[in-house]
Amino acid sequence: MALWAFLAALVLVSATSVAQAASVKSVDVLRYTAPDGETYFALPLAAPTNSKSLQAVPARDVVILVDTSASQTGSHRVQSLAVLNDVLASLGKTDRVRLFAVDV
């Protein structure tokens, strides 16, 4: 759970359209505190459900930060890369991506 929350918090999406950014009504940020006291934050994202929103989606600029520190080995690294692959596979053909390895 904590790993997913952490990875979700690292995925940052910024819309290229000011009109789209202005249409955001509210944002819920989730907080999770692990048993070891470490606190993680996540920003849940969901695709629009109405068909008008799905038409002609403009290109997005996406910034992805992946924790590559020494503590992220074995199954943690495998899960992290699986999430990264899923995120990349979900992007549109015109989206632009910047991927950063971060040693937290």
JSON list of C-alpha atoms in Angstrom, two decimals:
[
{"chain": "A", "resi": 1, "resn": "MET", "atom": "CA", "xyz": [0.00, 0.00, 0.00]},
{"chain": "A", "resi": 2, "resn": "ALA", "atom": "CA", "xyz": [2.72, 2.45, 1.00]},
{"chain": "A", "resi": 3, "resn": "LEU", "atom": "CA", "xyz": [4.70, 1.80, -2.17]},
{"chain": "A", "resi": 4, "resn": "TRP", "atom": "CA", "xyz": [1.67, 2.50, -4.38]},
{"chain": "A", "resi": 5, "resn": "ALA", "atom": "CA", "xyz": [0.85, 5.66, -2.45]},
{"chain": "A", "resi": 6, "resn": "PHE", "atom": "CA", "xyz": [4.44, 6.82, -2.76]},
{"chain": "A", "resi": 7, "resn": "LEU", "atom": "CA", "xyz": [4.61, 6.11, -6.48]},
{"chain": "A", "resi": 8, "resn": "ALA", "atom": "CA", "xyz": [1.28, 7.81, -7.08]},
{"chain": "A", "resi": 9, "resn": "ALA", "atom": "CA", "xyz": [2.61, 10.90, -5.35]},
{"chain": "A", "resi": 10, "resn": "LEU", "atom": "CA", "xyz": [5.63, 10.91, -7.64]},
{"chain": "A", "resi": 11, "resn": "VAL", "atom": "CA", "xyz": [3.58, 11.05, -10.78]},
{"chain": "A", "resi": 12, "resn": "LEU", "atom": "CA", "xyz": [2.92, 14.67, -11.63]},
{"chain": "A", "resi": 13, "resn": "VAL", "atom": "CA", "xyz": [0.80, 15.65, -14.59]},
{"chain": "A", "resi": 14, "resn": "SER", "atom": "CA", "xyz": [0.50, 19.21, -15.83]},
{"chain": "A", "resi": 15, "resn": "ALA", "atom": "CA", "xyz": [-2.00, 20.18, -18.50]},
{"chain": "A", "resi": 16, "resn": "THR", "atom": "CA", "xyz": [-0.80, 22.32, -21.37]},
{"chain": "A", "resi": 17, "resn": "SER", "atom": "CA", "xyz": [-4.05, 24.22, -21.50]},
{"chain": "A", "resi": 18, "resn": "VAL", "atom": "CA", "xyz": [-4.70, 27.03, -19.02]},
{"chain": "A", "resi": 19, "resn": "ALA", "atom": "CA", "xyz": [-8.42, 26.53, -19.57]},
{"chain": "A", "resi": 20, "resn": "GLN", "atom": "CA", "xyz": [-8.12, 22.92, -18.43]},
{"chain": "A", "resi": 21, "resn": "ALA", "atom": "CA", "xyz": [-6.15, 23.92, -15.34]},
{"chain": "A", "resi": 22, "resn": "ALA", "atom": "CA", "xyz": [-8.75, 26.55, -14.47]},
{"chain": "A", "resi": 23, "resn": "SER", "atom": "CA", "xyz": [-11.57, 24.01, -14.72]},
{"chain": "A", "resi": 24, "resn": "VAL", "atom": "CA", "xyz": [-10.28, 21.95, -11.78]},
{"chain": "A", "resi": 25, "resn": "LYS", "atom": "CA", "xyz": [-12.81, 22.36, -8.97]},
{"chain": "A", "resi": 26, "resn": "SER", "atom": "CA", "xyz": [-11.05, 20.63, -6.08]},
{"chain": "A", "resi": 27, "resn": "VAL", "atom": "CA", "xyz": [-8.22, 18.25, -5.34]},
{"chain": "A", "resi": 28, "resn": "ASP", "atom": "CA", "xyz": [-8.07, 15.55, -2.68]},
{"chain": "A", "resi": 29, "resn": "VAL", "atom": "CA", "xyz": [-4.60, 14.66, -1.41]},
{"chain": "A", "resi": 30, "resn": "LEU", "atom": "CA", "xyz": [-4.35, 11.36, 0.45]},
{"chain": "A", "resi": 31, "resn": "ARG", "atom": "CA", "xyz": [-1.95, 10.84, 3.35]},
{"chain": "A", "resi": 32, "resn": "TYR", "atom": "CA", "xyz": [-0.62, 7.51, 4.61]},
{"chain": "A", "resi": 33, "resn": "THR", "atom": "CA", "xyz": [1.62, 7.02, 7.63]},
{"chain": "A", "resi": 34, "resn": "ALA", "atom": "CA", "xyz": [3.49, 3.72, 7.59]},
{"chain": "A", "resi": 35, "resn": "PRO", "atom": "CA", "xyz": [4.08, 1.74, 10.81]},
{"chain": "A", "resi": 36, "resn": "ASP", "atom": "CA", "xyz": [7.68, 3.00, 10.83]},
{"chain": "A", "resi": 37, "resn": "GLY", "atom": "CA", "xyz": [6.41, 6.60, 11.03]},
{"chain": "A", "resi": 38, "resn": "GLU", "atom": "CA", "xyz": [7.22, 7.54, 7.41]},
{"chain": "A", "resi": 39, "resn": "THR", "atom": "CA", "xyz": [4.46, 9.64, 5.84]},
{"chain": "A", "resi": 40, "resn": "TYR", "atom": "CA", "xyz": [3.49, 9.37, 2.17]},
{"chain": "A", "resi": 41, "resn": "PHE", "atom": "CA", "xyz": [1.17, 11.51, 0.06]},
{"chain": "A", "resi": 42, "resn": "ALA", "atom": "CA", "xyz": [-0.79, 10.59, -3.06]},
{"chain": "A", "resi": 43, "resn": "LEU", "atom": "CA", "xyz": [-2.81, 12.55, -5.56]},
{"chain": "A", "resi": 44, "resn": "PRO", "atom": "CA", "xyz": [-5.50, 10.29, -7.05]},
{"chain": "A", "resi": 45, "resn": "LEU", "atom": "CA", "xyz": [-6.13, 10.85, -10.75]},
{"chain": "A", "resi": 46, "resn": "ALA", "atom": "CA", "xyz": [-9.06, 9.59, -12.80]},
{"chain": "A", "resi": 47, "resn": "ALA", "atom": "CA", "xyz": [-9.97, 9.83, -16.46]},
{"chain": "A", "resi": 48, "resn": "PRO", "atom": "CA", "xyz": [-13.05, 11.91, -17.28]},
{"chain": "A", "resi": 49, "resn": "THR", "atom": "CA", "xyz": [-16.23, 9.89, -17.67]},
{"chain": "A", "resi": 50, "resn": "ASN", "atom": "CA", "xyz": [-18.20, 12.02, -20.14]},
{"chain": "A", "resi": 51, "resn": "SER", "atom": "CA", "xyz": [-17.63, 11.59, -23.86]},
{"chain": "A", "resi": 52, "resn": "LYS", "atom": "CA", "xyz": [-17.09, 15.32, -24.53]},
{"chain": "A", "resi": 53, "resn": "SER", "atom": "CA", "xyz": [-13.99, 15.30, -22.33]},
{"chain": "A", "resi": 54, "resn": "LEU", "atom": "CA", "xyz": [-12.58, 12.32, -24.21]},
{"chain": "A", "resi": 55, "resn": "GLN", "atom": "CA", "xyz": [-12.67, 14.06, -27.59]},
{"chain": "A", "resi": 56, "resn": "ALA", "atom": "CA", "xyz": [-9.48, 15.66, -28.89]},
{"chain": "A", "resi": 57, "resn": "VAL", "atom": "CA", "xyz": [-7.44, 15.57, -25.69]},
{"chain": "A", "resi": 58, "resn": "PRO", "atom": "CA", "xyz": [-4.50, 17.95, -26.11]},
{"chain": "A", "resi": 59, "resn": "ALA", "atom": "CA", "xyz": [-0.95, 16.79, -25.55]},
{"chain": "A", "resi": 60, "resn": "ARG", "atom": "CA", "xyz": [0.17, 16.71, -21.93]},
{"chain": "A", "resi": 61, "resn": "ASP", "atom": "CA", "xyz": [3.54, 17.34, -20.35]},
{"chain": "A", "resi": 62, "resn": "VAL", "atom": "CA", "xyz": [4.21, 14.58, -17.83]},
{"chain": "A", "resi": 63, "resn": "VAL", "atom": "CA", "xyz": [7.00, 14.54, -15.25]},
{"chain": "A", "resi": 64, "resn": "ILE", "atom": "CA", "xyz": [7.73, 11.22, -13.54]},
{"chain": "A", "resi": 65, "resn": "LEU", "atom": "CA", "xyz": [10.05, 10.89, -10.55]},
{"chain": "A", "resi": 66, "resn": "VAL", "atom": "CA", "xyz": [11.15, 7.35, -9.65]},
{"chain": "A", "resi": 67, "resn": "ASP", "atom": "CA", "xyz": [12.87, 6.52, -6.35]},
{"chain": "A", "resi": 68, "resn": "THR", "atom": "CA", "xyz": [16.09, 4.70, -7.28]},
{"chain": "A", "resi": 69, "resn": "SER", "atom": "CA", "xyz": [17.73, 4.84, -3.85]},
{"chain": "A", "resi": 70, "resn": "ALA", "atom": "CA", "xyz": [19.49, 1.80, -2.39]},
{"chain": "A", "resi": 71, "resn": "SER", "atom": "CA", "xyz": [16.42, 0.91, -0.31]},
{"chain": "A", "resi": 72, "resn": "GLN", "atom": "CA", "xyz": [14.42, 0.31, -3.51]},
{"chain": "A", "resi": 73, "resn": "THR", "atom": "CA", "xyz": [15.85, -3.08, -4.46]},
{"chain": "A", "resi": 74, "resn": "GLY", "atom": "CA", "xyz": [14.35, -6.48, -5.12]},
{"chain": "A", "resi": 75, "resn": "SER", "atom": "CA", "xyz": [10.55, -6.58, -5.10]},
{"chain": "A", "resi": 76, "resn": "HIS", "atom": "CA", "xyz": [10.33, -2.83, -4.42]},
{"chain": "A", "resi": 77, "resn": "ARG", "atom": "CA", "xyz": [12.27, -2.11, -7.62]},
{"chain": "A", "resi": 78, "resn": "VAL", "atom": "CA", "xyz": [10.22, -4.63, -9.61]},
{"chain": "A", "resi": 79, "resn": "GLN", "atom": "CA", "xyz": [6.95, -3.04, -8.43]},
{"chain": "A", "resi": 80, "resn": "SER", "atom": "CA", "xyz": [8.27, 0.45, -9.12]},
{"chain": "A", "resi": 81, "resn": "LEU", "atom": "CA", "xyz": [9.23, -0.44, -12.69]},
{"chain": "A", "resi": 82, "resn": "ALA", "atom": "CA", "xyz": [5.88, -2.21, -13.25]},
{"chain": "A", "resi": 83, "resn": "VAL", "atom": "CA", "xyz": [4.01, 0.93, -12.18]},
{"chain": "A", "resi": 84, "resn": "LEU", "atom": "CA", "xyz": [6.26, 3.06, -14.39]},
{"chain": "A", "resi": 85, "resn": "ASN", "atom": "CA", "xyz": [5.54, 0.79, -17.38]},
{"chain": "A", "resi": 86, "resn": "ASP", "atom": "CA", "xyz": [1.78, 1.02, -16.73]},
{"chain": "A", "resi": 87, "resn": "VAL", "atom": "CA", "xyz": [1.92, 4.82, -16.50]},
{"chain": "A", "resi": 88, "resn": "LEU", "atom": "CA", "xyz": [3.95, 5.10, -19.71]},
{"chain": "A", "resi": 89, "resn": "ALA", "atom": "CA", "xyz": [1.59, 2.70, -21.52]},
{"chain": "A", "resi": 90, "resn": "SER", "atom": "CA", "xyz": [-1.41, 4.83, -20.51]},
{"chain": "A", "resi": 91, "resn": "LEU", "atom": "CA", "xyz": [-0.05, 8.03, -22.08]},
{"chain": "A", "resi": 92, "resn": "GLY", "atom": "CA", "xyz": [-1.24, 9.39, -25.40]},
{"chain": "A", "resi": 93, "resn": "LYS", "atom": "CA", "xyz": [0.88, 9.41, -28.53]},
{"chain": "A", "resi": 94, "resn": "THR", "atom": "CA", "xyz": [1.33, 13.19, -28.37]},
{"chain": "A", "resi": 95, "resn": "ASP", "atom": "CA", "xyz": [2.14, 13.39, -24.64]},
{"chain": "A", "resi": 96, "resn": "ARG", "atom": "CA", "xyz": [5.64, 14.52, -23.71]},
{"chain": "A", "resi": 97, "resn": "VAL", "atom": "CA", "xyz": [7.44, 12.75, -20.84]},
{"chain": "A", "resi": 98, "resn": "ARG", "atom": "CA", "xyz": [10.37, 13.66, -18.64]},
{"chain": "A", "resi": 99, "resn": "LEU", "atom": "CA", "xyz": [11.58, 10.78, -16.48]},
{"chain": "A", "resi": 100, "resn": "PHE", "atom": "CA", "xyz": [13.89, 11.42, -13.54]},
{"chain": "A", "resi": 101, "resn": "ALA", "atom": "CA", "xyz": [15.63, 8.92, -11.26]},
{"chain": "A", "resi": 102, "resn": "VAL", "atom": "CA", "xyz": [15.64, 10.32, -7.73]},
{"chain": "A", "resi": 103, "resn": "ASP", "atom": "CA", "xyz": [17.85, 9.04, -4.91]},
{"chain": "A", "resi": 104, "resn": "VAL", "atom": "CA", "xyz": [15.65, 9.88, -1.92]}
]
